[in-house]
Amino acid sequence: MRAVLVSGAGGPASLSIGEASSPVLQPGEVMLQVIATAVNRADLMQRDGNYPPPPGASTILGLEATGTITALADEVTGWRVGQRAMALLSGGGYAQYVAVPSGQLMPIPDGIDAVAAAAIPEVFLTAYLTLVRLAHLTRGDVALIHAGASGVGTAAIQIAHAVGAHAIATTRDASRIDMPHKLGADTIVVDDARFADQVRQMTDGHGADVVLDLIGAAYFPQNVASCARGGRIVLTGLVAGRRTEADLGTLLANNISVIGSTLRGRTLAEKTDLVRAFTEWAVPRFADGTLRPIVDRVVPLEDVASAHESVGANDAVGKVVLQ
């Protein structure tokens, strides 16, 4: 089958289109003929040798896809050959075919085409997991969302509003502020890793009940300073470092929780449970327009190197989709 191959660890230039072995179905899996996939920062990390796939996962890049089911293994119910679906993957999306545990499949929402739907699974499930299931974001809360123009950021702003929370989004690039603002977030341009005073001003001194941090160490002290009493910081990215100093006294005095989370490394049972809950909660909201995938552009699979360059340079707003 056709697939994107990685020759060593050498940036976008290491990517090429070639032939790979087709996946073999295991019990409980379906075969998906891929229509589209999307680029995630984790793909860039894996390409560069810094984020190996979980044991047993495909070594081909790609953490999400949409496609048409071409085969069902034993123990699969609720799906049929010929049906279109979107999928959360542990790997393998940059290919003609991918084997998917049936519990990680979701119906494509009404009104969204299969190409645009490829921008949903990874970022919206990450945002739903971190904000709703881990941080228990609820109506009336304030959510501080870093990297607000990214795929996860644009998804998180929408999910925050869908639960009745107020969103404040940050970006390090003023040229990327329009989309978070259009999605209804108050916005902060961060050029010196300082934002806590602005968060306090925007919330009349209350602070953020939940902080979704895709940045990492450079933002941690200000995350703590931004938190309301009882605030929850959810860390799910480390693009600005993994080591920092923290005032533990502030955490204690204000009852602040710090939660670390990844999606890819969760167990099959955990992912199945998450996908089931997300499907029930989110698919109707996509269908009625409350939620929508934010697609910066769609490019052919042959242009995968330029897609990686765009994501690596932070010049995409939302997702870059590979068709």
Short mmCIF file of N, CA and C in Angstrom, two decimals, residues 53-137:
data_model
loop_
_atom_site.label_atom_id
_atom_site.label_comp_id
_atom_site.label_asym_id
_atom_site.label_seq_id
_atom_site.Cartn_x
_atom_site.Cartn_y
_atom_site.Cartn_z
N PRO A 53 6.15 5.37 18.82
CA PRO A 53 4.78 4.90 19.00
C PRO A 53 4.69 3.93 20.17
N PRO A 54 3.52 3.77 20.76
CA PRO A 54 3.34 2.80 21.85
C PRO A 54 3.63 1.38 21.34
N PRO A 55 3.98 0.46 22.24
CA PRO A 55 4.24 -0.92 21.83
C PRO A 55 3.06 -1.50 21.06
N GLY A 56 3.36 -2.09 19.91
CA GLY A 56 2.33 -2.73 19.11
C GLY A 56 1.65 -1.82 18.11
N ALA A 57 1.86 -0.51 18.21
CA ALA A 57 1.22 0.43 17.28
C ALA A 57 1.99 0.49 15.97
N SER A 58 1.33 0.90 14.91
CA SER A 58 1.98 1.10 13.63
C SER A 58 3.09 2.13 13.76
N THR A 59 4.19 1.90 13.07
CA THR A 59 5.29 2.87 13.07
C THR A 59 5.07 3.96 12.02
N ILE A 60 4.04 3.83 11.20
CA ILE A 60 3.70 4.87 10.23
C ILE A 60 3.07 6.05 10.98
N LEU A 61 3.38 7.26 10.57
CA LEU A 61 2.84 8.45 11.21
C LEU A 61 1.32 8.52 11.03
N GLY A 62 0.69 9.33 11.88
CA GLY A 62 -0.74 9.62 11.71
C GLY A 62 -1.59 9.15 12.85
N LEU A 63 -2.17 10.10 13.60
CA LEU A 63 -2.92 9.79 14.82
C LEU A 63 -4.43 9.92 14.64
N GLU A 64 -4.88 10.15 13.42
CA GLU A 64 -6.31 10.26 13.16
C GLU A 64 -6.54 10.08 11.67
N ALA A 65 -7.76 9.72 11.33
CA ALA A 65 -8.09 9.54 9.91
C ALA A 65 -9.59 9.46 9.75
N THR A 66 -10.02 9.71 8.51
CA THR A 66 -11.36 9.34 8.08
C THR A 66 -11.21 8.36 6.93
N GLY A 67 -12.22 7.52 6.76
CA GLY A 67 -12.12 6.56 5.67
C GLY A 67 -13.37 5.73 5.53
N THR A 68 -13.27 4.75 4.65
CA THR A 68 -14.35 3.82 4.37
C THR A 68 -13.97 2.44 4.88
N ILE A 69 -14.86 1.81 5.63
CA ILE A 69 -14.59 0.47 6.17
C ILE A 69 -14.61 -0.54 5.04
N THR A 70 -13.52 -1.32 4.92
CA THR A 70 -13.43 -2.33 3.87
C THR A 70 -13.46 -3.75 4.42
N ALA A 71 -13.24 -3.94 5.72
CA ALA A 71 -13.27 -5.28 6.30
C ALA A 71 -13.48 -5.17 7.80
N LEU A 72 -14.10 -6.22 8.37
CA LEU A 72 -14.35 -6.30 9.81
C LEU A 72 -13.73 -7.59 10.33
N ALA A 73 -13.00 -7.50 11.43
CA ALA A 73 -12.49 -8.70 12.09
C ALA A 73 -13.57 -9.29 12.99
N ASP A 74 -13.23 -10.42 13.59
CA ASP A 74 -14.15 -11.03 14.55
C ASP A 74 -14.40 -10.07 15.71
N GLU A 75 -15.53 -10.23 16.34
CA GLU A 75 -15.88 -9.50 17.56
C GLU A 75 -16.25 -8.04 17.31
N VAL A 76 -16.41 -7.63 16.04
CA VAL A 76 -16.81 -6.26 15.74
C VAL A 76 -18.31 -6.21 15.53
N THR A 77 -18.97 -5.33 16.25
CA THR A 77 -20.41 -5.12 16.07
C THR A 77 -20.66 -3.63 15.91
N GLY A 78 -21.80 -3.30 15.28
CA GLY A 78 -22.20 -1.91 15.18
C GLY A 78 -21.64 -1.17 13.98
N TRP A 79 -20.79 -1.82 13.19
CA TRP A 79 -20.21 -1.21 12.00
C TRP A 79 -20.38 -2.17 10.83
N ARG A 80 -20.36 -1.61 9.60
CA ARG A 80 -20.53 -2.46 8.42
C ARG A 80 -19.56 -2.03 7.32
N VAL A 81 -19.24 -2.96 6.45
CA VAL A 81 -18.40 -2.66 5.30
C VAL A 81 -19.10 -1.62 4.43
N GLY A 82 -18.33 -0.64 3.95
CA GLY A 82 -18.86 0.44 3.14
C GLY A 82 -19.22 1.68 3.92
N GLN A 83 -19.28 1.58 5.24
CA GLN A 83 -19.63 2.72 6.07
C GLN A 83 -18.42 3.65 6.22
N ARG A 84 -18.67 4.95 6.23
CA ARG A 84 -17.60 5.91 6.47
C ARG A 84 -17.53 6.24 7.95
N ALA A 85 -16.30 6.51 8.42
CA ALA A 85 -16.11 6.79 9.84
C ALA A 85 -14.87 7.64 10.02
N MET A 86 -14.77 8.24 11.19
CA MET A 86 -13.53 8.90 11.60
C MET A 86 -12.95 8.11 12.76
N ALA A 87 -11.61 8.18 12.90
CA ALA A 87 -10.95 7.28 13.84
C ALA A 87 -9.83 7.98 14.60
N LEU A 88 -9.73 7.65 15.88
CA LEU A 88 -8.57 7.97 16.69
C LEU A 88 -7.58 6.82 16.53
N LEU A 89 -6.31 7.15 16.23
CA LEU A 89 -5.31 6.13 15.97
C LEU A 89 -4.13 6.27 16.93
N SER A 90 -3.44 5.15 17.14
CA SER A 90 -2.14 5.19 17.81
C SER A 90 -1.01 5.34 16.81
N GLY A 91 -1.33 5.30 15.53
CA GLY A 91 -0.38 5.43 14.44
C GLY A 91 -1.00 4.87 13.18
N GLY A 92 -0.37 5.17 12.02
CA GLY A 92 -0.78 4.54 10.79
C GLY A 92 -1.65 5.34 9.86
N GLY A 93 -2.00 6.59 10.21
CA GLY A 93 -2.94 7.35 9.40
C GLY A 93 -2.40 7.84 8.07
N TYR A 94 -1.07 7.99 7.95
CA TYR A 94 -0.47 8.47 6.71
C TYR A 94 -0.30 7.30 5.73
N ALA A 95 -1.35 6.59 5.45
CA ALA A 95 -1.25 5.41 4.61
C ALA A 95 -2.58 5.15 3.91
N GLN A 96 -2.53 4.25 2.94
CA GLN A 96 -3.73 3.94 2.17
C GLN A 96 -4.75 3.17 2.99
N TYR A 97 -4.28 2.32 3.90
CA TYR A 97 -5.14 1.54 4.78
C TYR A 97 -4.60 1.61 6.20
N VAL A 98 -5.51 1.52 7.17
CA VAL A 98 -5.11 1.46 8.57
C VAL A 98 -6.08 0.55 9.32
N ALA A 99 -5.55 -0.25 10.24
CA ALA A 99 -6.37 -1.09 11.10
C ALA A 99 -6.69 -0.32 12.37
N VAL A 100 -7.98 -0.32 12.73
CA VAL A 100 -8.44 0.51 13.85
C VAL A 100 -9.25 -0.34 14.82
N PRO A 101 -8.95 -0.31 16.11
CA PRO A 101 -9.86 -0.94 17.08
C PRO A 101 -11.25 -0.32 16.93
N SER A 102 -12.27 -1.14 16.87
CA SER A 102 -13.61 -0.62 16.59
C SER A 102 -14.07 0.39 17.64
N GLY A 103 -13.55 0.27 18.86
CA GLY A 103 -13.92 1.21 19.91
C GLY A 103 -13.34 2.60 19.71
N GLN A 104 -12.46 2.76 18.73
CA GLN A 104 -11.87 4.08 18.44
C GLN A 104 -12.44 4.69 17.16
N LEU A 105 -13.53 4.11 16.68
CA LEU A 105 -14.24 4.66 15.52
C LEU A 105 -15.40 5.54 15.97
N MET A 106 -15.67 6.56 15.18
CA MET A 106 -16.80 7.45 15.43
C MET A 106 -17.51 7.74 14.12
N PRO A 107 -18.81 7.94 14.15
CA PRO A 107 -19.50 8.33 12.93
C PRO A 107 -19.11 9.74 12.52
N ILE A 108 -19.03 9.97 11.22
CA ILE A 108 -18.79 11.32 10.73
C ILE A 108 -20.08 12.13 10.92
N PRO A 109 -19.99 13.28 11.60
CA PRO A 109 -21.22 14.03 11.89
C PRO A 109 -21.93 14.50 10.62
N ASP A 110 -23.23 14.56 10.68
CA ASP A 110 -24.02 15.09 9.58
C ASP A 110 -23.57 16.51 9.26
N GLY A 111 -23.47 16.79 7.95
CA GLY A 111 -23.12 18.14 7.52
C GLY A 111 -21.64 18.41 7.42
N ILE A 112 -20.79 17.45 7.79
CA ILE A 112 -19.33 17.62 7.71
C ILE A 112 -18.79 16.58 6.74
N ASP A 113 -18.05 17.02 5.73
CA ASP A 113 -17.54 16.06 4.76
C ASP A 113 -16.37 15.29 5.35
N ALA A 114 -16.05 14.17 4.72
CA ALA A 114 -15.07 13.24 5.28
C ALA A 114 -13.67 13.83 5.36
N VAL A 115 -13.34 14.76 4.46
CA VAL A 115 -12.00 15.37 4.49
C VAL A 115 -11.88 16.30 5.70
N ALA A 116 -12.85 17.18 5.88
CA ALA A 116 -12.81 18.08 7.03
C ALA A 116 -12.88 17.32 8.34
N ALA A 117 -13.63 16.21 8.37
CA ALA A 117 -13.77 15.43 9.60
C ALA A 117 -12.45 14.84 10.07
N ALA A 118 -11.47 14.72 9.17
CA ALA A 118 -10.16 14.21 9.59
C ALA A 118 -9.48 15.13 10.58
N ALA A 119 -9.95 16.37 10.67
CA ALA A 119 -9.37 17.33 11.62
C ALA A 119 -10.02 17.25 13.00
N ILE A 120 -10.93 16.30 13.21
CA ILE A 120 -11.65 16.23 14.48
C ILE A 120 -11.00 15.33 15.53
N PRO A 121 -10.70 14.06 15.25
CA PRO A 121 -10.49 13.11 16.34
C PRO A 121 -9.42 13.49 17.36
N GLU A 122 -8.19 13.72 16.92
CA GLU A 122 -7.09 13.90 17.87
C GLU A 122 -7.28 15.16 18.71
N VAL A 123 -7.57 16.30 18.08
CA VAL A 123 -7.59 17.54 18.84
C VAL A 123 -8.87 17.69 19.67
N PHE A 124 -10.00 17.30 19.13
CA PHE A 124 -11.23 17.44 19.91
C PHE A 124 -11.29 16.43 21.06
N LEU A 125 -10.79 15.22 20.83
CA LEU A 125 -10.74 14.26 21.94
C LEU A 125 -9.76 14.72 23.01
N THR A 126 -8.62 15.30 22.61
CA THR A 126 -7.67 15.84 23.59
C THR A 126 -8.32 16.95 24.40
N ALA A 127 -9.00 17.87 23.72
CA ALA A 127 -9.63 18.98 24.43
C ALA A 127 -10.75 18.50 25.35
N TYR A 128 -11.56 17.56 24.87
CA TYR A 128 -12.64 17.01 25.68
C TYR A 128 -12.09 16.28 26.90
N LEU A 129 -11.07 15.46 26.69
CA LEU A 129 -10.46 14.72 27.79
C LEU A 129 -9.92 15.67 28.85
N THR A 130 -9.15 16.66 28.43
CA THR A 130 -8.48 17.52 29.40
C THR A 130 -9.44 18.47 30.10
N LEU A 131 -10.31 19.10 29.34
CA LEU A 131 -11.19 20.11 29.94
C LEU A 131 -12.36 19.50 30.70
N VAL A 132 -13.03 18.55 30.08
CA VAL A 132 -14.29 18.05 30.64
C VAL A 132 -14.06 16.89 31.60
N ARG A 133 -13.30 15.89 31.17
CA ARG A 133 -13.17 14.68 31.99
C ARG A 133 -12.13 14.82 33.10
N LEU A 134 -11.04 15.52 32.85
CA LEU A 134 -9.99 15.63 33.86
C LEU A 134 -10.14 16.88 34.72
N ALA A 135 -10.39 18.03 34.07
CA ALA A 135 -10.46 19.28 34.83
C ALA A 135 -11.88 19.63 35.27
N HIS A 136 -12.88 18.88 34.80
CA HIS A 136 -14.28 19.09 35.20
C HIS A 136 -14.73 20.53 34.96
N LEU A 137 -14.36 21.06 33.80
CA LEU A 137 -14.81 22.40 33.43
C LEU A 137 -16.33 22.41 33.35
#
